[in-house]
mmCIF file of C-alpha atoms in Angstrom:
data_model
loop_
_atom_site.group_PDB
_atom_site.id
_atom_site.type_symbol
_atom_site.label_atom_id
_atom_site.label_comp_id
_atom_site.label_asym_id
_atom_site.label_seq_id
_atom_site.Cartn_x
_atom_site.Cartn_y
_atom_site.Cartn_z
ATOM 1 C CA MET T 809 191.773 -21.216 111.830
ATOM 2 C CA SER T 810 192.237 -17.454 111.824
ATOM 3 C CA GLY T 811 192.071 -15.707 115.175
ATOM 4 C CA ILE T 812 189.053 -13.922 116.598
ATOM 5 C CA LEU T 813 190.602 -10.494 116.154
ATOM 6 C CA ASP T 814 191.551 -11.357 112.582
ATOM 7 C CA GLN T 815 187.894 -12.033 111.781
ATOM 8 C CA LEU T 816 186.697 -8.994 113.712
ATOM 9 C CA TYR T 817 189.208 -6.689 112.039
ATOM 10 C CA PRO T 818 189.986 -8.268 108.665
ATOM 11 C CA PRO T 819 192.256 -6.823 105.998
ATOM 12 C CA LYS T 820 190.830 -4.740 103.187
ATOM 13 C CA THR T 821 188.660 -6.623 100.747
ATOM 14 C CA SER T 822 190.039 -7.305 97.279
ATOM 15 C CA PHE T 823 186.721 -8.391 95.732
ATOM 16 C CA THR T 824 183.788 -5.984 95.455
ATOM 17 C CA GLU T 825 181.102 -5.352 92.857
ATOM 18 C CA LEU T 826 183.772 -3.514 90.870
ATOM 19 C CA GLU T 827 185.710 -6.759 90.365
ATOM 20 C CA LEU T 828 182.715 -8.835 89.314
ATOM 21 C CA PRO T 829 183.200 -10.921 86.175
ATOM 22 C CA ASP T 830 180.457 -10.635 83.575
ATOM 23 C CA GLN T 831 177.250 -12.156 84.950
ATOM 24 C CA THR T 832 175.131 -11.833 81.812
ATOM 25 C CA GLY T 833 172.407 -14.456 81.744
ATOM 26 C CA LYS T 834 173.000 -15.727 85.273
ATOM 27 C CA VAL T 835 170.228 -16.149 87.829
ATOM 28 C CA LEU T 836 170.815 -15.698 91.570
ATOM 29 C CA LEU T 837 168.308 -16.400 94.335
ATOM 30 C CA ILE T 838 168.999 -14.462 97.547
ATOM 31 C CA THR T 839 166.862 -15.102 100.618
ATOM 32 C CA GLY T 840 166.248 -12.356 103.166
ATOM 33 C CA GLY T 841 166.073 -9.281 100.955
ATOM 34 C CA ALA T 842 164.510 -7.047 103.595
ATOM 35 C CA SER T 843 167.490 -5.014 104.760
ATOM 36 C CA GLY T 844 171.107 -5.199 105.818
ATOM 37 C CA LEU T 845 173.059 -8.035 104.223
ATOM 38 C CA GLY T 846 170.029 -9.336 102.371
ATOM 39 C CA PHE T 847 169.473 -5.936 100.769
ATOM 40 C CA GLU T 848 173.122 -5.305 99.941
ATOM 41 C CA ALA T 849 173.776 -8.708 98.367
ATOM 42 C CA PRO T 850 171.369 -8.195 95.440
ATOM 43 C CA ARG T 851 172.497 -4.590 95.082
ATOM 44 C CA CYS T 852 176.089 -5.722 94.608
ATOM 45 C CA SER T 853 175.426 -8.850 92.555
ATOM 46 C CA THR T 854 173.240 -7.158 89.943
ATOM 47 C CA LYS T 855 176.115 -4.823 89.081
ATOM 48 C CA GLY T 856 177.414 -7.627 86.850
ATOM 49 C CA THR T 857 174.140 -7.854 84.844
ATOM 50 C CA ALA T 858 172.874 -10.967 86.602
ATOM 51 C CA GLN T 859 169.216 -11.380 87.441
ATOM 52 C CA SER T 860 168.732 -11.472 91.196
ATOM 53 C CA THR T 861 165.547 -12.889 92.684
ATOM 54 C CA SER T 862 165.152 -12.201 96.387
ATOM 55 C CA PRO T 863 162.460 -13.792 98.566
ATOM 56 C CA PRO T 864 161.941 -11.570 101.623
ATOM 57 C CA ALA T 865 159.910 -12.464 104.697
ATOM 58 C CA PRO T 866 157.290 -11.733 105.818
ATOM 59 C CA ALA T 867 154.714 -10.743 103.208
ATOM 60 C CA ARG T 868 153.778 -7.455 104.884
ATOM 61 C CA ARG T 869 157.083 -6.000 103.624
ATOM 62 C CA LYS T 870 156.115 -6.370 99.971
ATOM 63 C CA ALA T 871 155.663 -2.659 99.302
ATOM 64 C CA ARG T 872 158.983 -1.884 100.944
ATOM 65 C CA HIS T 873 160.818 -4.368 98.735
ATOM 66 C CA GLN T 874 159.192 -3.139 95.573
ATOM 67 C CA GLY T 875 160.551 0.262 96.499
ATOM 68 C CA SER T 876 163.965 -1.302 97.105
ATOM 69 C CA ALA T 877 163.963 -2.795 93.619
ATOM 70 C CA ARG T 878 163.506 0.699 92.213
ATOM 71 C CA GLY T 879 166.438 1.782 94.362
ATOM 72 C CA PHE T 880 168.999 0.189 92.003
ATOM 73 C CA PRO T 881 168.497 2.368 88.906
ATOM 74 C CA ASP T 882 172.135 2.114 87.800
ATOM 75 C CA SER T 883 172.257 -1.680 87.867
ATOM 76 C CA PRO T 884 172.312 -3.396 84.461
ATOM 77 C CA GLY T 885 170.886 -6.530 86.058
ATOM 78 C CA ARG T 886 167.267 -7.227 86.908
ATOM 79 C CA LEU T 887 165.887 -7.581 90.430
ATOM 80 C CA GLU T 888 162.624 -9.308 91.296
ATOM 81 C CA TYR T 889 161.007 -10.333 94.574
ATOM 82 C CA ILE T 890 159.173 -13.474 95.639
ATOM 83 C CA ILE T 891 157.303 -13.457 98.935
ATOM 84 C CA VAL T 892 157.998 -16.238 101.449
ATOM 85 C CA ASP T 893 157.787 -16.713 105.204
ATOM 86 C CA LEU T 894 160.576 -19.041 106.317
ATOM 87 C CA ALA T 895 158.756 -19.548 109.610
ATOM 88 C CA ASP T 896 156.134 -21.479 107.641
ATOM 89 C CA LEU T 897 157.326 -24.434 105.565
ATOM 90 C CA THR T 898 154.111 -24.426 103.536
ATOM 91 C CA THR T 899 155.288 -21.239 101.767
ATOM 92 C CA VAL T 900 158.772 -22.442 100.803
ATOM 93 C CA ARG T 901 158.011 -24.646 97.809
ATOM 94 C CA HIS T 902 156.213 -21.694 96.246
ATOM 95 C CA VAL T 903 159.571 -19.917 95.902
ATOM 96 C CA ALA T 904 160.994 -22.737 93.793
ATOM 97 C CA GLU T 905 157.823 -23.011 91.732
ATOM 98 C CA GLU T 906 157.737 -19.270 91.080
ATOM 99 C CA LEU T 907 161.409 -19.203 90.115
ATOM 100 C CA LEU T 908 161.086 -22.171 87.753
ATOM 101 C CA ARG T 909 158.003 -20.652 86.176
ATOM 102 C CA LYS T 910 160.169 -17.751 85.016
ATOM 103 C CA GLU T 911 163.668 -19.211 84.698
ATOM 104 C CA SER T 912 165.281 -22.369 83.339
ATOM 105 C CA ARG T 913 168.473 -22.046 85.391
ATOM 106 C CA LEU T 914 169.824 -21.106 88.820
ATOM 107 C CA ASP T 915 173.486 -20.210 89.187
ATOM 108 C CA VAL T 916 173.694 -19.222 92.847
ATOM 109 C CA LEU T 917 171.483 -19.910 95.845
ATOM 110 C CA PHE T 918 172.283 -17.438 98.631
ATOM 111 C CA GLN T 919 170.900 -18.853 101.894
ATOM 112 C CA LYS T 920 171.064 -15.545 103.762
ATOM 113 C CA ALA T 921 167.726 -15.135 105.548
ATOM 114 C CA GLY T 922 167.605 -15.657 109.284
ATOM 115 C CA VAL T 923 166.530 -14.397 112.692
ATOM 116 C CA MET T 924 168.513 -13.867 115.872
ATOM 117 C CA ASN T 925 167.900 -13.525 119.603
ATOM 118 C CA THR T 926 164.208 -14.373 119.488
ATOM 119 C CA PRO T 927 162.323 -15.341 122.681
ATOM 120 C CA ARG T 928 162.758 -18.996 123.586
ATOM 121 C CA ASP T 929 159.057 -19.769 123.259
ATOM 122 C CA ASN T 930 158.769 -18.327 119.736
ATOM 123 C CA LYS T 931 157.962 -21.133 117.316
ATOM 124 C CA THR T 932 157.527 -21.615 113.600
ATOM 125 C CA ASN T 933 154.136 -22.605 112.232
ATOM 126 C CA GLN T 934 155.360 -26.200 112.382
ATOM 127 C CA GLY T 935 156.307 -25.912 116.075
ATOM 128 C CA ASP T 936 160.098 -25.714 115.752
ATOM 129 C CA GLU T 937 162.181 -23.211 117.747
ATOM 130 C CA LEU T 938 162.010 -20.079 115.604
ATOM 131 C CA GLN T 939 165.737 -19.603 115.004
ATOM 132 C CA MET T 940 166.335 -23.257 114.158
ATOM 133 C CA GLY T 941 163.303 -23.358 111.890
ATOM 134 C CA THR T 942 164.002 -20.104 110.063
ATOM 135 C CA ASN T 943 167.792 -20.315 109.890
ATOM 136 C CA ALA T 944 168.271 -24.000 109.104
ATOM 137 C CA ILE T 945 165.169 -26.124 108.504
ATOM 138 C CA ALA T 946 163.391 -23.877 105.982
ATOM 139 C CA PRO T 947 166.597 -23.123 104.017
ATOM 140 C CA HIS T 948 167.211 -26.873 103.840
ATOM 141 C CA LEU T 949 163.775 -27.359 102.301
ATOM 142 C CA LEU T 950 164.430 -24.569 99.806
ATOM 143 C CA ALA T 951 167.720 -26.151 98.740
ATOM 144 C CA ARG T 952 166.011 -29.527 98.326
ATOM 145 C CA CYS T 953 163.365 -27.932 96.114
ATOM 146 C CA LEU T 954 166.042 -26.290 93.957
ATOM 147 C CA GLN T 955 168.734 -28.964 93.810
ATOM 148 C CA ASP T 956 167.612 -30.302 90.427
ATOM 149 C CA VAL T 957 167.814 -26.929 88.668
ATOM 150 C CA LEU T 958 171.176 -26.244 90.335
ATOM 151 C CA VAL T 959 172.530 -29.549 89.009
ATOM 152 C CA ARG T 960 171.142 -28.922 85.508
ATOM 153 C CA THR T 961 172.738 -25.485 85.454
ATOM 154 C CA ALA T 962 176.065 -26.867 86.685
ATOM 155 C CA GLN T 963 176.077 -29.549 84.005
ATOM 156 C CA LYS T 964 175.454 -26.939 81.336
ATOM 157 C CA GLU T 965 178.206 -24.698 82.700
ATOM 158 C CA ASN T 966 180.642 -27.612 82.946
ATOM 159 C CA GLY T 967 179.845 -28.605 79.374
ATOM 160 C CA GLU T 968 180.864 -25.124 78.246
ATOM 161 C CA GLY T 969 184.127 -25.248 80.207
ATOM 162 C CA ARG T 970 183.021 -23.231 83.229
ATOM 163 C CA THR T 971 183.432 -25.335 86.347
ATOM 164 C CA GLY T 972 182.593 -24.343 89.891
ATOM 165 C CA THR T 973 180.366 -21.405 88.989
ATOM 166 C CA VAL T 974 177.102 -22.881 90.290
ATOM 167 C CA ARG T 975 177.034 -22.498 94.057
ATOM 168 C CA ILE T 976 175.091 -22.729 97.281
ATOM 169 C CA VAL T 977 176.217 -20.076 99.764
ATOM 170 C CA SER T 978 175.117 -20.542 103.377
ATOM 171 C CA LEU T 979 175.615 -18.074 106.226
ATOM 172 C CA ALA T 980 177.087 -19.142 109.537
ATOM 173 C CA SER T 981 178.764 -16.830 112.033
ATOM 174 C CA MET T 982 182.064 -16.494 113.848
ATOM 175 C CA VAL T 983 181.889 -20.071 115.104
ATOM 176 C CA ALA T 984 185.090 -19.706 117.129
ATOM 177 C CA VAL T 985 183.024 -17.919 119.800
ATOM 178 C CA GLY T 986 180.182 -19.380 121.855
ATOM 179 C CA THR T 987 179.703 -22.597 119.894
ATOM 180 C CA PRO T 988 179.084 -25.706 122.018
ATOM 181 C CA LYS T 989 181.363 -28.679 121.509
ATOM 182 C CA GLY T 990 180.135 -30.469 118.424
ATOM 183 C CA GLY T 991 178.139 -27.444 117.272
ATOM 184 C CA VAL T 992 174.686 -28.907 117.890
ATOM 185 C CA ILE T 993 173.522 -30.736 121.025
ATOM 186 C CA PHE T 994 170.631 -33.173 120.586
ATOM 187 C CA ASP T 995 168.072 -34.082 123.227
ATOM 188 C CA GLU T 996 166.689 -37.558 123.907
ATOM 189 C CA SER T 997 164.046 -37.156 121.199
ATOM 190 C CA GLY T 998 166.679 -36.489 118.543
ATOM 191 C CA LYS T 999 165.934 -32.778 118.195
ATOM 192 C CA PRO T 1000 168.400 -29.927 118.856
ATOM 193 C CA LYS T 1001 168.308 -29.289 122.590
ATOM 194 C CA LEU T 1002 166.709 -26.000 123.575
ATOM 195 C CA SER T 1003 168.667 -23.679 125.825
ATOM 196 C CA GLY T 1004 167.230 -21.071 128.140
ATOM 197 C CA ALA T 1005 169.492 -18.531 126.425
ATOM 198 C CA SER T 1006 168.266 -17.435 122.998
ATOM 199 C CA LEU T 1007 171.790 -16.777 121.740
ATOM 200 C CA ASP T 1008 172.754 -20.393 122.444
ATOM 201 C CA ASN T 1009 169.890 -21.568 120.257
ATOM 202 C CA TYR T 1010 170.962 -19.138 117.541
ATOM 203 C CA VAL T 1011 174.533 -20.434 117.597
ATOM 204 C CA GLN T 1012 173.281 -23.995 117.239
ATOM 205 C CA SER T 1013 171.274 -22.987 114.163
ATOM 206 C CA LYS T 1014 174.394 -21.410 112.647
ATOM 207 C CA SER T 1015 176.435 -24.534 113.372
ATOM 208 C CA GLY T 1016 173.649 -26.395 111.621
ATOM 209 C CA ASN T 1017 174.175 -24.197 108.570
ATOM 210 C CA ILE T 1018 177.810 -25.299 108.488
ATOM 211 C CA TYR T 1019 176.804 -28.934 108.607
ATOM 212 C CA LEU T 1020 174.145 -28.581 105.928
ATOM 213 C CA ALA T 1021 176.582 -26.750 103.644
ATOM 214 C CA ASN T 1022 179.083 -29.578 103.974
ATOM 215 C CA GLU T 1023 176.443 -32.250 103.472
ATOM 216 C CA TRP T 1024 175.323 -30.540 100.268
ATOM 217 C CA ALA T 1025 178.954 -30.385 99.183
ATOM 218 C CA SER T 1026 179.334 -34.130 99.614
ATOM 219 C CA ARG T 1027 176.102 -34.873 97.744
ATOM 220 C CA LEU T 1028 176.269 -32.393 94.869
ATOM 221 C CA GLY T 1029 180.011 -31.873 94.442
ATOM 222 C CA ASP T 1030 180.398 -34.626 91.854
ATOM 223 C CA LYS T 1031 177.480 -33.068 89.967
ATOM 224 C CA GLY T 1032 179.288 -29.742 89.627
ATOM 225 C CA VAL T 1033 177.657 -27.714 92.422
ATOM 226 C CA VAL T 1034 179.971 -25.986 94.915
ATOM 227 C CA SER T 1035 178.612 -25.458 98.433
ATOM 228 C CA VAL T 1036 180.412 -23.104 100.827
ATOM 229 C CA VAL T 1037 179.618 -21.486 104.160
ATOM 230 C CA VAL T 1038 180.392 -17.902 105.153
ATOM 231 C CA ASN T 1039 181.023 -15.825 108.245
ATOM 232 C CA PRO T 1040 179.912 -12.521 106.693
ATOM 233 C CA GLY T 1041 181.645 -10.429 109.337
ATOM 234 C CA MET T 1042 178.988 -8.228 110.842
ATOM 235 C CA GLY T 1043 177.890 -7.719 114.457
ATOM 236 C CA LEU T 1044 180.761 -6.310 116.507
ATOM 237 C CA LEU T 1045 182.462 -4.911 113.450
ATOM 238 C CA MET T 1046 179.910 -2.112 113.136
ATOM 239 C CA LYS T 1047 180.693 -1.824 109.454
ATOM 240 C CA LEU T 1048 178.235 -0.860 106.751
ATOM 241 C CA ALA T 1049 176.131 -3.788 105.559
ATOM 242 C CA ARG T 1050 177.860 -3.850 102.184
ATOM 243 C CA TYR T 1051 181.047 -5.121 103.830
ATOM 244 C CA GLY T 1052 179.256 -8.269 104.956
ATOM 245 C CA ALA T 1053 177.836 -8.533 101.450
ATOM 246 C CA TYR T 1054 181.391 -8.479 100.053
ATOM 247 C CA THR T 1055 182.160 -11.719 101.893
ATOM 248 C CA GLN T 1056 179.077 -13.299 100.367
ATOM 249 C CA LEU T 1057 179.861 -11.827 96.969
ATOM 250 C CA PHE T 1058 183.293 -13.443 97.062
ATOM 251 C CA ALA T 1059 181.780 -16.785 98.028
ATOM 252 C CA ALA T 1060 179.138 -16.652 95.314
ATOM 253 C CA LEU T 1061 180.857 -15.066 92.347
ATOM 254 C CA SER T 1062 184.625 -14.883 92.740
ATOM 255 C CA PRO T 1063 186.606 -17.012 90.261
ATOM 256 C CA GLU T 1064 188.947 -17.809 93.167
ATOM 257 C CA VAL T 1065 186.294 -20.183 94.525
ATOM 258 C CA THR T 1066 186.706 -23.490 92.686
ATOM 259 C CA PRO T 1067 185.468 -27.083 93.099
ATOM 260 C CA ALA T 1068 188.533 -27.640 95.285
ATOM 261 C CA HIS T 1069 186.887 -25.346 97.861
ATOM 262 C CA ASN T 1070 183.670 -27.373 98.055
ATOM 263 C CA GLY T 1071 182.538 -27.425 101.682
ATOM 264 C CA GLY T 1072 184.894 -24.540 102.437
ATOM 265 C CA PHE T 1073 184.614 -21.862 105.122
ATOM 266 C CA ILE T 1074 184.990 -18.235 104.000
ATOM 267 C CA VAL T 1075 185.618 -15.343 106.398
ATOM 268 C CA PRO T 1076 185.696 -11.516 106.047
ATOM 269 C CA TRP T 1077 186.035 -9.996 103.571
ATOM 270 C CA GLY T 1078 186.594 -12.951 101.255
ATOM 271 C CA ARG T 1079 189.305 -15.322 102.561
ATOM 272 C CA PHE T 1080 189.470 -19.080 102.950
ATOM 273 C CA ASP T 1081 189.757 -20.419 106.489
ATOM 274 C CA VAL T 1082 189.361 -23.691 108.376
ATOM 275 C CA LEU T 1083 186.637 -24.666 110.807
ATOM 276 C CA PRO T 1084 187.219 -25.250 114.518
ATOM 277 C CA GLY T 1085 188.482 -28.776 115.134
ATOM 278 C CA HIS T 1086 185.440 -29.874 117.154
ATOM 279 C CA ILE T 1087 183.195 -28.932 114.203
ATOM 280 C CA GLU T 1088 185.456 -30.432 111.553
ATOM 281 C CA LYS T 1089 185.628 -33.830 113.238
ATOM 282 C CA GLU T 1090 181.820 -34.062 113.218
ATOM 283 C CA ILE T 1091 181.845 -33.547 109.449
ATOM 284 C CA ARG T 1092 184.520 -36.173 108.878
ATOM 285 C CA PRO T 1093 184.317 -38.511 111.879
ATOM 286 C CA ALA T 1094 187.290 -40.763 112.504
ATOM 287 C CA GLY T 1095 187.819 -44.078 114.231
ATOM 288 C CA ASP T 1096 184.786 -46.092 115.277
ATOM 289 C CA LYS T 1097 182.380 -43.174 114.881
ATOM 290 C CA GLU T 1098 180.589 -43.826 111.594
ATOM 291 C CA ILE T 1099 178.152 -40.907 111.704
ATOM 292 C CA GLY T 1100 179.058 -37.451 112.989
ATOM 293 C CA ILE T 1101 176.784 -34.680 114.166
ATOM 294 C CA SER T 1102 176.851 -33.245 110.645
ATOM 295 C CA ARG T 1103 175.061 -36.276 109.209
ATOM 296 C CA GLN T 1104 172.801 -36.439 112.258
ATOM 297 C CA PHE T 1105 171.742 -32.832 111.714
ATOM 298 C CA TRP T 1106 171.139 -33.495 108.012
ATOM 299 C CA ASP T 1107 168.877 -36.421 108.894
ATOM 300 C CA TYR T 1108 167.039 -34.292 111.460
ATOM 301 C CA CYS T 1109 166.338 -31.543 108.891
ATOM 302 C CA LYS T 1110 165.373 -34.101 106.261
ATOM 303 C CA GLY T 1111 162.783 -35.514 108.628
ATOM 304 C CA ALA T 1112 161.543 -32.047 109.583
ATOM 305 C CA VAL T 1113 160.754 -31.112 105.965
ATOM 306 C CA ASN T 1114 159.206 -34.409 104.883
ATOM 307 C CA GLY T 1115 155.756 -33.749 103.506
ATOM 308 C CA PHE T 1116 156.529 -30.192 102.410
#
């Protein structure tokens, strides 16, 4: 695992929108298109002529996003917006339905949307802690709704000799700092244990993203879908948002990412790394431990989205 300083002050990126391979005909779905990383990711990705569909939250920002779409006049790609509130699971399936009404394929699912440092008593409409619900549970539902079209697209790409191009990209954080042992701590009811410190709850949701990314890798890898997780490299770096988007761009569109990197961890500004040992062993438990925290978190999210 690279050091903390190495992730805080990474070397110069070698993959930007200028290095994008031709994206003609591809469809990308990018959650969290309001600002920052979510705004920069579609700006960069549409440079290669892909269509980028970005579901921002909440709905009151619609006018702002329509203005943002007009803010990419030099892009040969097409940018559209779908409204969703990831704090309300009843709105999530609409994103998949709206996408499939317009498109027959999905090449990349960017799971970027999220919230941070919210008050402990803030809940989703379904009663989950807001950061856990928005950052992990709702994105899991979205991926479940879109897994069939991702697999169909991957099979088509594989049949034409292009392997590893259909991807799920999830955002974590610099998990070497502040992450509890095992990533997620469960309470007696089987739910992630709430901390009095909002940042602790945020870190657990980001560890959950790592686990979900790896669980998707194990389930969809043999069907041609590559799932990776990213530390975009923002926060203390105080860089422009596009730098964090470069890490995501590498994860989503670089030809260096192959099926061999399924379940991989990518750090700024587009480099492969390994996860902390206490996280890794919960993904691939050894000895008498049949189920790690990764599978436990998957089962928790699966139960949380049942009925939606």
